[in-house]
Amino acid sequence: MADTPLQPGTLYLVATPIGNLEDITLRALRTLRECNVVAAEDTRRAGQLLKHFEIQKPLVSCHKFNEARKSSSLCQRLSNGETVALVSDAGMPGISDPGQRLVRAALAAGARVEPVPGPCALVAALAASGLPTEEFHFVGFPPRKSGARRRQLEMLTEIPGTLVFYESPHRIGRLLAELTALWPECPVVLCRELTKKFEEHLHGTAADLAARFKDRKAKGEFVVLCGEPRSALAKTSGDD
Ligand code: SAM
């Protein structure tokens, strides 16, 4: 099935590149070209993306600080039969990005919501990590406060499957230190700058990976994945 016309009254969640502009899909381009309005996390950034692909479209802002307010006017447009394409700064809207509120509001208002799938850092990192993909738990960004971080990590010890974290370059060292203290033998994969020029996939324990960043500043965007075993118990029982 290709080239189905956009359906009136639909909110399209359009995934956009996480670095490499070649990763935009044909369907994303057509949706952006044919929709009535693009709702964007950052209208300047979305404007640059549209300009790169020679698309001219009205843009409205929809970011985490105005999403609740903007949802009602966007839902009104949907109930008038318009088509709205939501884009975030990168990747899939709603995944550690604005979008969830608008999606819930649109569904509650009886509108159609359709994903236009494409790049997503969590999926790209997980698939390339070599860690089990049958069962995984997406954590997103860990909390900033120490107590909340520790409690979350302790709770995650019991969760089966691969864990996937997003983390900022400023806190990557802190996360690796926390993982070393809690799960010293856990296999960790660090995916940096996916789809970009300086893309890297580093494998080891959290201590090994922390050592790799001892002499260089952690720069860029990171996905951190943790395999098993994670608990001290699993570590010792694995010896027999
Ligand atoms: N919606 C996006 C998605 O679908 O992946 C995620 C947006 S979230 C605000 C940004 C975080 O995603 C970054 O801090 C990083 O953890 C991860 N990320 C996004 N792009 C990345 C890339 N090219 N390489 C590695 N991690 C990336």
PDB file of C-alpha atoms and ligand atoms in Angstrom:
ATOM      1  CA  MET A   1       0.000   0.000   0.000  1.00  0.00           C
ATOM      2  CA  ALA A   2       1.554   3.291  -1.033  1.00  0.00           C
ATOM      3  CA  ASP A   3       0.472   6.849  -1.589  1.00  0.00           C
ATOM      4  CA  THR A   4      -2.771   6.591   0.384  1.00  0.00           C
ATOM      5  CA  PRO A   5      -4.118  10.163   0.652  1.00  0.00           C
ATOM      6  CA  LEU A   6      -3.986  11.696   4.129  1.00  0.00           C
ATOM      7  CA  GLN A   7      -7.221  11.129   6.011  1.00  0.00           C
ATOM      8  CA  PRO A   8      -9.067  14.231   7.208  1.00  0.00           C
ATOM      9  CA  GLY A   9      -9.149  14.700  10.975  1.00  0.00           C
ATOM     10  CA  THR A  10      -5.944  12.716  11.581  1.00  0.00           C
ATOM     11  CA  LEU A  11      -2.990  13.517  13.795  1.00  0.00           C
ATOM     12  CA  TYR A  12       0.144  12.103  12.146  1.00  0.00           C
ATOM     13  CA  LEU A  13       3.158  11.434  14.392  1.00  0.00           C
ATOM     14  CA  VAL A  14       6.022  11.911  11.977  1.00  0.00           C
ATOM     15  CA  ALA A  15       9.437  10.500  12.895  1.00  0.00           C
ATOM     16  CA  THR A  16      12.335  12.668  11.718  1.00  0.00           C
ATOM     17  CA  PRO A  17      16.098  11.950  11.455  1.00  0.00           C
ATOM     18  CA  ILE A  18      18.196  11.616  14.633  1.00  0.00           C
ATOM     19  CA  GLY A  19      21.261  12.886  12.772  1.00  0.00           C
ATOM     20  CA  ASN A  20      21.470  11.687   9.196  1.00  0.00           C
ATOM     21  CA  LEU A  21      18.955  13.499   6.988  1.00  0.00           C
ATOM     22  CA  GLU A  22      18.961  10.561   4.567  1.00  0.00           C
ATOM     23  CA  ASP A  23      16.942   8.685   7.181  1.00  0.00           C
ATOM     24  CA  ILE A  24      13.757  10.649   6.490  1.00  0.00           C
ATOM     25  CA  THR A  25      11.155   8.322   4.977  1.00  0.00           C
ATOM     26  CA  LEU A  26       9.267   8.921   1.750  1.00  0.00           C
ATOM     27  CA  ARG A  27       6.045   8.766   3.725  1.00  0.00           C
ATOM     28  CA  ALA A  28       7.272  11.327   6.242  1.00  0.00           C
ATOM     29  CA  LEU A  29       8.050  13.698   3.366  1.00  0.00           C
ATOM     30  CA  ARG A  30       4.664  13.161   1.741  1.00  0.00           C
ATOM     31  CA  THR A  31       2.855  13.620   5.065  1.00  0.00           C
ATOM     32  CA  LEU A  32       4.724  16.869   5.717  1.00  0.00           C
ATOM     33  CA  ARG A  33       3.981  18.018   2.174  1.00  0.00           C
ATOM     34  CA  GLU A  34       0.278  17.150   2.248  1.00  0.00           C
ATOM     35  CA  CYS A  35      -0.801  17.966   5.812  1.00  0.00           C
ATOM     36  CA  ASN A  36      -2.598  21.220   6.652  1.00  0.00           C
ATOM     37  CA  VAL A  37      -0.267  22.196   9.463  1.00  0.00           C
ATOM     38  CA  VAL A  38       2.954  20.993  11.096  1.00  0.00           C
ATOM     39  CA  ALA A  39       3.004  21.118  14.918  1.00  0.00           C
ATOM     40  CA  ALA A  40       6.644  21.251  15.977  1.00  0.00           C
ATOM     41  CA  GLU A  41       8.607  21.013  19.231  1.00  0.00           C
ATOM     42  CA  ASP A  42      10.835  23.774  17.847  1.00  0.00           C
ATOM     43  CA  THR A  43       9.433  25.674  14.868  1.00  0.00           C
ATOM     44  CA  ARG A  44      12.863  27.034  13.903  1.00  0.00           C
ATOM     45  CA  ARG A  45      14.371  23.566  13.760  1.00  0.00           C
ATOM     46  CA  ALA A  46      11.373  22.091  11.964  1.00  0.00           C
ATOM     47  CA  GLY A  47      11.529  25.031   9.555  1.00  0.00           C
ATOM     48  CA  GLN A  48      15.126  24.130   8.703  1.00  0.00           C
ATOM     49  CA  LEU A  49      14.150  20.504   8.100  1.00  0.00           C
ATOM     50  CA  LEU A  50      11.250  21.521   5.856  1.00  0.00           C
ATOM     51  CA  LYS A  51      13.460  23.979   3.992  1.00  0.00           C
ATOM     52  CA  HIS A  52      16.073  21.261   3.389  1.00  0.00           C
ATOM     53  CA  PHE A  53      13.384  19.139   1.734  1.00  0.00           C
ATOM     54  CA  GLU A  54      11.847  22.163  -0.057  1.00  0.00           C
ATOM     55  CA  ILE A  55       8.545  21.919   1.793  1.00  0.00           C
ATOM     56  CA  GLN A  56       6.548  25.015   2.711  1.00  0.00           C
ATOM     57  CA  LYS A  57       3.950  24.527   5.394  1.00  0.00           C
ATOM     58  CA  PRO A  58       2.431  26.550   8.229  1.00  0.00           C
ATOM     59  CA  LEU A  59       4.145  25.699  11.523  1.00  0.00           C
ATOM     60  CA  VAL A  60       2.735  25.950  15.023  1.00  0.00           C
ATOM     61  CA  SER A  61       4.765  25.360  18.138  1.00  0.00           C
ATOM     62  CA  CYS A  62       3.949  22.453  20.429  1.00  0.00           C
ATOM     63  CA  HIS A  63       6.586  21.928  23.116  1.00  0.00           C
ATOM     64  CA  LYS A  64       6.540  20.592  26.660  1.00  0.00           C
ATOM     65  CA  PHE A  65       5.640  23.985  28.149  1.00  0.00           C
ATOM     66  CA  ASN A  66       2.647  24.738  25.901  1.00  0.00           C
ATOM     67  CA  GLU A  67       1.522  21.249  24.843  1.00  0.00           C
ATOM     68  CA  ALA A  68      -1.496  21.176  27.177  1.00  0.00           C
ATOM     69  CA  ARG A  69      -2.703  24.565  25.921  1.00  0.00           C
ATOM     70  CA  LYS A  70      -1.922  23.872  22.247  1.00  0.00           C
ATOM     71  CA  SER A  71      -3.650  20.489  22.370  1.00  0.00           C
ATOM     72  CA  SER A  72      -7.108  22.040  22.489  1.00  0.00           C
ATOM     73  CA  SER A  73      -6.588  24.290  19.446  1.00  0.00           C
ATOM     74  CA  LEU A  74      -4.963  21.430  17.517  1.00  0.00           C
ATOM     75  CA  CYS A  75      -7.854  19.109  18.456  1.00  0.00           C
ATOM     76  CA  GLN A  76     -10.248  21.773  17.222  1.00  0.00           C
ATOM     77  CA  ARG A  77      -8.446  21.763  13.875  1.00  0.00           C
ATOM     78  CA  LEU A  78      -8.669  17.962  13.781  1.00  0.00           C
ATOM     79  CA  SER A  79     -12.395  18.043  14.446  1.00  0.00           C
ATOM     80  CA  ASN A  80     -12.729  20.564  11.592  1.00  0.00           C
ATOM     81  CA  GLY A  81     -11.294  17.853   9.334  1.00  0.00           C
ATOM     82  CA  GLU A  82      -7.742  19.195   9.078  1.00  0.00           C
ATOM     83  CA  THR A  83      -4.650  16.994   9.097  1.00  0.00           C
ATOM     84  CA  VAL A  84      -1.914  17.772  11.618  1.00  0.00           C
ATOM     85  CA  ALA A  85       1.658  16.411  11.407  1.00  0.00           C
ATOM     86  CA  LEU A  86       3.491  16.445  14.728  1.00  0.00           C
ATOM     87  CA  VAL A  87       7.307  16.486  14.646  1.00  0.00           C
ATOM     88  CA  SER A  88       9.779  16.668  17.515  1.00  0.00           C
ATOM     89  CA  ASP A  89      13.382  17.867  17.311  1.00  0.00           C
ATOM     90  CA  ALA A  90      14.518  14.367  16.345  1.00  0.00           C
ATOM     91  CA  GLY A  91      13.203  10.833  16.174  1.00  0.00           C
ATOM     92  CA  MET A  92       9.727   9.720  17.134  1.00  0.00           C
ATOM     93  CA  PRO A  93       7.458  12.325  18.757  1.00  0.00           C
ATOM     94  CA  GLY A  94       6.226  11.173  22.169  1.00  0.00           C
ATOM     95  CA  ILE A  95       9.340   9.104  22.922  1.00  0.00           C
ATOM     96  CA  SER A  96      11.136  11.211  25.572  1.00  0.00           C
ATOM     97  CA  ASP A  97       9.721  14.120  23.572  1.00  0.00           C
ATOM     98  CA  PRO A  98       6.455  16.098  23.538  1.00  0.00           C
ATOM     99  CA  GLY A  99       3.502  14.351  21.963  1.00  0.00           C
ATOM    100  CA  GLN A 100       1.844  12.165  24.587  1.00  0.00           C
ATOM    101  CA  ARG A 101      -0.538  14.851  25.818  1.00  0.00           C
ATOM    102  CA  LEU A 102      -1.595  15.798  22.312  1.00  0.00           C
ATOM    103  CA  VAL A 103      -2.104  12.127  21.411  1.00  0.00           C
ATOM    104  CA  ARG A 104      -4.296  11.560  24.472  1.00  0.00           C
ATOM    105  CA  ALA A 105      -6.282  14.744  23.791  1.00  0.00           C
ATOM    106  CA  ALA A 106      -6.760  13.807  20.121  1.00  0.00           C
ATOM    107  CA  LEU A 107      -7.948  10.289  21.018  1.00  0.00           C
ATOM    108  CA  ALA A 108     -10.283  11.675  23.674  1.00  0.00           C
ATOM    109  CA  ALA A 109     -11.706  14.080  21.074  1.00  0.00           C
ATOM    110  CA  GLY A 110     -12.407  11.143  18.756  1.00  0.00           C
ATOM    111  CA  ALA A 111      -9.682  12.012  16.225  1.00  0.00           C
ATOM    112  CA  ARG A 112      -7.567   9.443  14.399  1.00  0.00           C
ATOM    113  CA  VAL A 113      -3.924   9.173  15.435  1.00  0.00           C
ATOM    114  CA  GLU A 114      -1.504   7.562  13.021  1.00  0.00           C
ATOM    115  CA  PRO A 115       2.236   7.011  13.389  1.00  0.00           C
ATOM    116  CA  VAL A 116       4.539   7.618  10.439  1.00  0.00           C
ATOM    117  CA  PRO A 117       7.386   5.465  11.747  1.00  0.00           C
ATOM    118  CA  GLY A 118      11.049   6.147  11.193  1.00  0.00           C
ATOM    119  CA  PRO A 119      14.207   6.941  13.153  1.00  0.00           C
ATOM    120  CA  CYS A 120      14.178   6.373  16.902  1.00  0.00           C
ATOM    121  CA  ALA A 121      17.397   6.288  18.945  1.00  0.00           C
ATOM    122  CA  LEU A 122      16.191   3.567  21.300  1.00  0.00           C
ATOM    123  CA  VAL A 123      15.325   1.128  18.508  1.00  0.00           C
ATOM    124  CA  ALA A 124      18.503   1.836  16.526  1.00  0.00           C
ATOM    125  CA  ALA A 125      20.710   1.380  19.604  1.00  0.00           C
ATOM    126  CA  LEU A 126      18.961  -1.756  20.824  1.00  0.00           C
ATOM    127  CA  ALA A 127      19.068  -3.459  17.437  1.00  0.00           C
ATOM    128  CA  ALA A 128      22.818  -2.836  17.038  1.00  0.00           C
ATOM    129  CA  SER A 129      23.777  -3.554  20.659  1.00  0.00           C
ATOM    130  CA  GLY A 130      24.003  -7.333  20.442  1.00  0.00           C
ATOM    131  CA  LEU A 131      22.062  -7.462  23.724  1.00  0.00           C
ATOM    132  CA  PRO A 132      18.802  -9.467  23.918  1.00  0.00           C
ATOM    133  CA  THR A 133      15.953  -7.730  22.099  1.00  0.00           C
ATOM    134  CA  GLU A 134      13.158 -10.208  22.924  1.00  0.00           C
ATOM    135  CA  GLU A 135      12.432  -8.395  26.155  1.00  0.00           C
ATOM    136  CA  PHE A 136      13.552  -4.870  26.936  1.00  0.00           C
ATOM    137  CA  HIS A 137      12.587  -2.007  29.197  1.00  0.00           C
ATOM    138  CA  PHE A 138      12.870   1.572  27.991  1.00  0.00           C
ATOM    139  CA  VAL A 139      13.786   3.821  30.908  1.00  0.00           C
ATOM    140  CA  GLY A 140      14.339   7.074  29.006  1.00  0.00           C
ATOM    141  CA  PHE A 141      16.152   9.806  30.951  1.00  0.00           C
ATOM    142  CA  PRO A 142      16.929   8.836  34.567  1.00  0.00           C
ATOM    143  CA  PRO A 143      15.813  11.387  37.163  1.00  0.00           C
ATOM    144  CA  ARG A 144      18.319  14.133  37.995  1.00  0.00           C
ATOM    145  CA  LYS A 145      18.258  13.906  41.787  1.00  0.00           C
ATOM    146  CA  SER A 146      20.633  11.377  43.370  1.00  0.00           C
ATOM    147  CA  GLY A 147      18.078   9.693  45.650  1.00  0.00           C
ATOM    148  CA  ALA A 148      15.534   9.232  42.872  1.00  0.00           C
ATOM    149  CA  ARG A 149      18.245   7.911  40.513  1.00  0.00           C
ATOM    150  CA  ARG A 150      19.436   5.367  43.059  1.00  0.00           C
ATOM    151  CA  ARG A 151      15.891   4.194  43.831  1.00  0.00           C
ATOM    152  CA  GLN A 152      15.106   3.842  40.142  1.00  0.00           C
ATOM    153  CA  LEU A 153      18.268   1.827  39.434  1.00  0.00           C
ATOM    154  CA  GLU A 154      17.641  -0.438  42.426  1.00  0.00           C
ATOM    155  CA  MET A 155      14.109  -1.085  41.213  1.00  0.00           C
ATOM    156  CA  LEU A 156      15.423  -1.854  37.715  1.00  0.00           C
ATOM    157  CA  THR A 157      17.657  -4.636  39.103  1.00  0.00           C
ATOM    158  CA  GLU A 158      14.588  -6.867  39.184  1.00  0.00           C
ATOM    159  CA  ILE A 159      13.291  -5.996  35.730  1.00  0.00           C
ATOM    160  CA  PRO A 160      14.098  -8.754  33.218  1.00  0.00           C
ATOM    161  CA  GLY A 161      15.573  -8.080  29.765  1.00  0.00           C
ATOM    162  CA  THR A 162      17.738  -5.303  28.367  1.00  0.00           C
ATOM    163  CA  LEU A 163      17.444  -1.821  29.884  1.00  0.00           C
ATOM    164  CA  VAL A 164      17.651   1.200  27.585  1.00  0.00           C
ATOM    165  CA  PHE A 165      18.521   4.647  28.974  1.00  0.00           C
ATOM    166  CA  TYR A 166      18.803   8.042  27.346  1.00  0.00           C
ATOM    167  CA  GLU A 167      21.367  10.254  29.059  1.00  0.00           C
ATOM    168  CA  SER A 168      22.872  13.671  28.442  1.00  0.00           C
ATOM    169  CA  PRO A 169      26.646  14.014  27.899  1.00  0.00           C
ATOM    170  CA  HIS A 170      26.831  15.990  31.177  1.00  0.00           C
ATOM    171  CA  ARG A 171      25.557  13.066  33.220  1.00  0.00           C
ATOM    172  CA  ILE A 172      26.968  10.090  31.315  1.00  0.00           C
ATOM    173  CA  GLY A 173      29.983   9.813  33.660  1.00  0.00           C
ATOM    174  CA  ARG A 174      27.670   9.878  36.654  1.00  0.00           C
ATOM    175  CA  LEU A 175      25.456   7.145  35.186  1.00  0.00           C
ATOM    176  CA  LEU A 176      28.467   4.907  34.431  1.00  0.00           C
ATOM    177  CA  ALA A 177      29.723   5.374  38.017  1.00  0.00           C
ATOM    178  CA  GLU A 178      26.296   4.469  39.397  1.00  0.00           C
ATOM    179  CA  LEU A 179      26.082   1.383  37.169  1.00  0.00           C
ATOM    180  CA  THR A 180      29.600   0.317  38.239  1.00  0.00           C
ATOM    181  CA  ALA A 181      28.641   0.562  41.898  1.00  0.00           C
ATOM    182  CA  LEU A 182      25.353  -1.272  41.529  1.00  0.00           C
ATOM    183  CA  TRP A 183      25.910  -3.833  38.757  1.00  0.00           C
ATOM    184  CA  PRO A 184      29.698  -4.238  38.355  1.00  0.00           C
ATOM    185  CA  GLU A 185      29.469  -7.240  36.004  1.00  0.00           C
ATOM    186  CA  CYS A 186      26.593  -6.076  33.873  1.00  0.00           C
ATOM    187  CA  PRO A 187      27.381  -5.924  30.117  1.00  0.00           C
ATOM    188  CA  VAL A 188      26.893  -2.334  29.005  1.00  0.00           C
ATOM    189  CA  VAL A 189      26.698  -0.883  25.488  1.00  0.00           C
ATOM    190  CA  LEU A 190      27.087   2.807  24.900  1.00  0.00           C
ATOM    191  CA  CYS A 191      25.834   4.128  21.561  1.00  0.00           C
ATOM    192  CA  ARG A 192      27.062   7.612  20.788  1.00  0.00           C
ATOM    193  CA  GLU A 193      26.047   9.921  17.949  1.00  0.00           C
ATOM    194  CA  LEU A 194      23.952   7.325  16.105  1.00  0.00           C
ATOM    195  CA  THR A 195      23.696   7.953  12.347  1.00  0.00           C
ATOM    196  CA  LYS A 196      26.196  10.834  12.618  1.00  0.00           C
ATOM    197  CA  LYS A 197      29.815  11.290  11.532  1.00  0.00           C
ATOM    198  CA  PHE A 198      31.361  10.296  14.867  1.00  0.00           C
ATOM    199  CA  GLU A 199      29.034   7.370  15.598  1.00  0.00           C
ATOM    200  CA  GLU A 200      30.467   4.920  18.140  1.00  0.00           C
ATOM    201  CA  HIS A 201      29.295   1.700  19.763  1.00  0.00           C
ATOM    202  CA  LEU A 202      31.319   0.841  22.891  1.00  0.00           C
ATOM    203  CA  HIS A 203      30.963  -2.479  24.721  1.00  0.00           C
ATOM    204  CA  GLY A 204      32.199  -3.489  28.181  1.00  0.00           C
ATOM    205  CA  THR A 205      31.342  -3.170  31.832  1.00  0.00           C
ATOM    206  CA  ALA A 206      30.346   0.286  33.057  1.00  0.00           C
ATOM    207  CA  ALA A 207      33.845   0.601  34.592  1.00  0.00           C
ATOM    208  CA  ASP A 208      35.494  -0.252  31.228  1.00  0.00           C
ATOM    209  CA  LEU A 209      33.411   2.375  29.480  1.00  0.00           C
ATOM    210  CA  ALA A 210      34.030   5.017  32.147  1.00  0.00           C
ATOM    211  CA  ALA A 211      37.772   4.436  31.614  1.00  0.00           C
ATOM    212  CA  ARG A 212      37.311   5.188  27.883  1.00  0.00           C
ATOM    213  CA  PHE A 213      36.053   8.663  28.810  1.00  0.00           C
ATOM    214  CA  LYS A 214      38.732   9.378  31.391  1.00  0.00           C
ATOM    215  CA  ASP A 215      40.919  11.310  28.972  1.00  0.00           C
ATOM    216  CA  ARG A 216      38.297  12.778  26.699  1.00  0.00           C
ATOM    217  CA  LYS A 217      35.188  14.800  27.307  1.00  0.00           C
ATOM    218  CA  ALA A 218      31.924  12.932  26.730  1.00  0.00           C
ATOM    219  CA  LYS A 219      30.328  14.786  23.820  1.00  0.00           C
ATOM    220  CA  GLY A 220      27.245  14.199  21.714  1.00  0.00           C
ATOM    221  CA  GLU A 221      24.138  12.143  22.264  1.00  0.00           C
ATOM    222  CA  PHE A 222      24.109   8.820  24.109  1.00  0.00           C
ATOM    223  CA  VAL A 223      21.968   5.742  24.496  1.00  0.00           C
ATOM    224  CA  VAL A 224      23.114   3.402  27.281  1.00  0.00           C
ATOM    225  CA  LEU A 225      21.993  -0.230  27.298  1.00  0.00           C
ATOM    226  CA  CYS A 226      22.410  -2.723  30.136  1.00  0.00           C
ATOM    227  CA  GLY A 227      22.191  -6.467  29.689  1.00  0.00           C
ATOM    228  CA  GLU A 228      22.095  -9.178  32.343  1.00  0.00           C
ATOM    229  CA  PRO A 229      23.169 -10.249  34.937  1.00  0.00           C
ATOM    230  CA  ARG A 230      22.430  -7.144  36.950  1.00  0.00           C
ATOM    231  CA  SER A 231      21.995  -8.258  40.537  1.00  0.00           C
ATOM    232  CA  ALA A 232      24.842  -9.199  42.881  1.00  0.00           C
ATOM    233  CA  LEU A 233      22.884 -12.403  43.486  1.00  0.00           C
ATOM    234  CA  ALA A 234      22.854 -13.379  39.817  1.00  0.00           C
ATOM    235  CA  LYS A 235      26.565 -12.575  39.665  1.00  0.00           C
ATOM    236  CA  THR A 236      27.577 -14.991  42.444  1.00  0.00           C
ATOM    237  CA  SER A 237      25.086 -17.718  41.448  1.00  0.00           C
ATOM    238  CA  GLY A 238      26.487 -17.525  37.899  1.00  0.00           C
ATOM    239  CA  ASP A 239      29.766 -18.961  39.204  1.00  0.00           C
ATOM    240  CA  ASP A 240      28.503 -22.534  39.616  1.00  0.00           C
TER     241      ASP A 240
HETATM  242  N1  SAM B   1      12.328  11.220  20.274  1.00  0.00           N
HETATM  243  C1  SAM B   1      13.715  10.804  20.221  1.00  0.00           C
HETATM  244  C2  SAM B   1      13.797   9.362  19.728  1.00  0.00           C
HETATM  245  O1  SAM B   1      12.860   8.906  19.083  1.00  0.00           O
HETATM  246  O2  SAM B   1      14.789   8.706  19.952  1.00  0.00           O
HETATM  247  C3  SAM B   1      14.419  11.009  21.537  1.00  0.00           C
HETATM  248  C4  SAM B   1      14.454  12.444  21.978  1.00  0.00           C
HETATM  249  S1  SAM B   1      15.263  12.700  23.521  1.00  0.00           S
HETATM  250  C5  SAM B   1      14.825  14.365  23.851  1.00  0.00           C
HETATM  251  C6  SAM B   1      16.948  12.913  23.070  1.00  0.00           C
HETATM  252  C7  SAM B   1      17.805  11.760  23.575  1.00  0.00           C
HETATM  253  O3  SAM B   1      17.694  10.663  22.693  1.00  0.00           O
HETATM  254  C8  SAM B   1      19.292  12.109  23.600  1.00  0.00           C
HETATM  255  O4  SAM B   1      19.664  12.759  24.790  1.00  0.00           O
HETATM  256  C9  SAM B   1      19.912  10.732  23.490  1.00  0.00           C
HETATM  257  O5  SAM B   1      19.882  10.068  24.739  1.00  0.00           O
HETATM  258  C10 SAM B   1      18.949  10.040  22.517  1.00  0.00           C
HETATM  259  N2  SAM B   1      19.383  10.294  21.129  1.00  0.00           N
HETATM  260  C11 SAM B   1      18.755  11.039  20.207  1.00  0.00           C
HETATM  261  N3  SAM B   1      19.458  11.038  19.054  1.00  0.00           N
HETATM  262  C12 SAM B   1      20.557  10.284  19.277  1.00  0.00           C
HETATM  263  C13 SAM B   1      21.675   9.910  18.479  1.00  0.00           C
HETATM  264  N4  SAM B   1      21.817  10.345  17.222  1.00  0.00           N
HETATM  265  N5  SAM B   1      22.614   9.118  19.030  1.00  0.00           N
HETATM  266  C14 SAM B   1      22.495   8.681  20.296  1.00  0.00           C
HETATM  267  N6  SAM B   1      21.465   9.007  21.094  1.00  0.00           N
HETATM  268  C15 SAM B   1      20.507   9.795  20.595  1.00  0.00           C
END
